[in-house]
Amino acid sequence: MSDSTTFIVKYDISGNLSVDSYLPHNMRQL
């Protein structure tokens, strides 16, 4: 589950919306 927190932090730094951070990492990759 650690990966979940990691990718959320990365998206937060990127400036993406919090909602996007909650989406699965796979969806963001597509």
Tab-separated table of N, CA and C in Angstrom:
chain	number	residue	atom	x	y	z
A	1	MET	N	0.841	-1.214	0.000
A	1	MET	CA	0.000	0.000	0.000
A	1	MET	C	0.875	1.264	0.000
A	2	SER	N	2.150	1.095	0.291
A	2	SER	CA	3.045	2.252	0.341
A	2	SER	C	3.073	2.973	-1.008
A	3	ASP	N	3.010	2.198	-2.098
A	3	ASP	CA	3.063	2.787	-3.439
A	3	ASP	C	1.913	3.768	-3.636
A	4	SER	N	0.756	3.462	-3.073
A	4	SER	CA	-0.411	4.332	-3.236
A	4	SER	C	-0.093	5.731	-2.724
A	5	THR	N	0.500	5.802	-1.539
A	5	THR	CA	0.834	7.108	-0.958
A	5	THR	C	1.898	7.801	-1.790
A	6	THR	N	2.849	7.037	-2.294
A	6	THR	CA	3.947	7.606	-3.069
A	6	THR	C	3.434	8.288	-4.332
A	7	PHE	N	2.562	7.617	-5.093
A	7	PHE	CA	2.115	8.213	-6.353
A	7	PHE	C	1.186	9.393	-6.085
A	8	ILE	N	0.484	9.371	-4.966
A	8	ILE	CA	-0.381	10.510	-4.629
A	8	ILE	C	0.482	11.743	-4.381
A	9	VAL	N	1.595	11.544	-3.675
A	9	VAL	CA	2.504	12.656	-3.382
A	9	VAL	C	3.090	13.205	-4.670
A	10	LYS	N	3.491	12.313	-5.580
A	10	LYS	CA	4.077	12.743	-6.849
A	10	LYS	C	3.097	13.608	-7.635
A	11	TYR	N	1.818	13.169	-7.686
A	11	TYR	CA	0.826	13.937	-8.435
A	11	TYR	C	0.580	15.279	-7.766
A	12	ASP	N	0.655	15.296	-6.430
A	12	ASP	CA	0.439	16.534	-5.694
A	12	ASP	C	1.523	17.543	-6.066
A	13	ILE	N	2.764	17.065	-6.161
A	13	ILE	CA	3.888	17.925	-6.535
A	13	ILE	C	3.713	18.413	-7.977
A	14	SER	N	3.181	17.548	-8.828
A	14	SER	CA	2.987	17.919	-10.237
A	14	SER	C	1.966	19.033	-10.365
A	15	GLY	N	1.127	19.198	-9.340
A	15	GLY	CA	0.129	20.260	-9.385
A	15	GLY	C	-1.219	19.740	-9.854
A	16	ASN	N	-1.384	18.398	-9.897
A	16	ASN	CA	-2.670	17.835	-10.317
A	16	ASN	C	-3.697	17.980	-9.202
A	17	LEU	N	-4.974	17.888	-9.561
A	17	LEU	CA	-6.037	18.000	-8.559
A	17	LEU	C	-6.012	16.805	-7.620
A	18	SER	N	-6.503	16.999	-6.410
A	18	SER	CA	-6.533	15.915	-5.422
A	18	SER	C	-7.342	14.739	-5.960
A	19	VAL	N	-8.386	15.040	-6.732
A	19	VAL	CA	-9.243	13.988	-7.283
A	19	VAL	C	-8.415	13.064	-8.175
A	20	ASP	N	-7.534	13.642	-8.997
A	20	ASP	CA	-6.693	12.839	-9.894
A	20	ASP	C	-5.790	11.916	-9.074
A	21	SER	N	-5.333	12.404	-7.933
A	21	SER	CA	-4.439	11.601	-7.099
A	21	SER	C	-5.138	10.353	-6.596
A	22	TYR	N	-6.442	10.459	-6.377
A	22	TYR	CA	-7.197	9.307	-5.867
A	22	TYR	C	-7.400	8.245	-6.934
A	23	LEU	N	-7.289	8.614	-8.210
A	23	LEU	CA	-7.482	7.630	-9.279
A	23	LEU	C	-6.365	6.594	-9.255
A	24	PRO	N	-6.665	5.366	-9.695
A	24	PRO	CA	-5.653	4.304	-9.731
A	24	PRO	C	-4.443	4.717	-10.560
A	25	HIS	N	-3.274	4.244	-10.188
A	25	HIS	CA	-2.048	4.603	-10.911
A	25	HIS	C	-2.125	4.146	-12.357
A	26	ASN	N	-2.758	2.985	-12.589
A	26	ASN	CA	-2.862	2.454	-13.949
A	26	ASN	C	-3.613	3.413	-14.863
A	27	MET	N	-4.667	4.041	-14.345
A	27	MET	CA	-5.450	4.967	-15.163
A	27	MET	C	-4.615	6.181	-15.534
A	28	ARG	N	-3.781	6.640	-14.599
A	28	ARG	CA	-2.947	7.802	-14.874
A	28	ARG	C	-1.905	7.464	-15.939
A	29	GLN	N	-1.435	6.220	-15.936
A	29	GLN	CA	-0.422	5.802	-16.907
A	29	GLN	C	-0.982	5.816	-18.324
A	30	LEU	N	-2.263	5.460	-18.461
A	30	LEU	CA	-2.853	5.381	-19.806
A	30	LEU	C	-2.924	6.748	-20.455
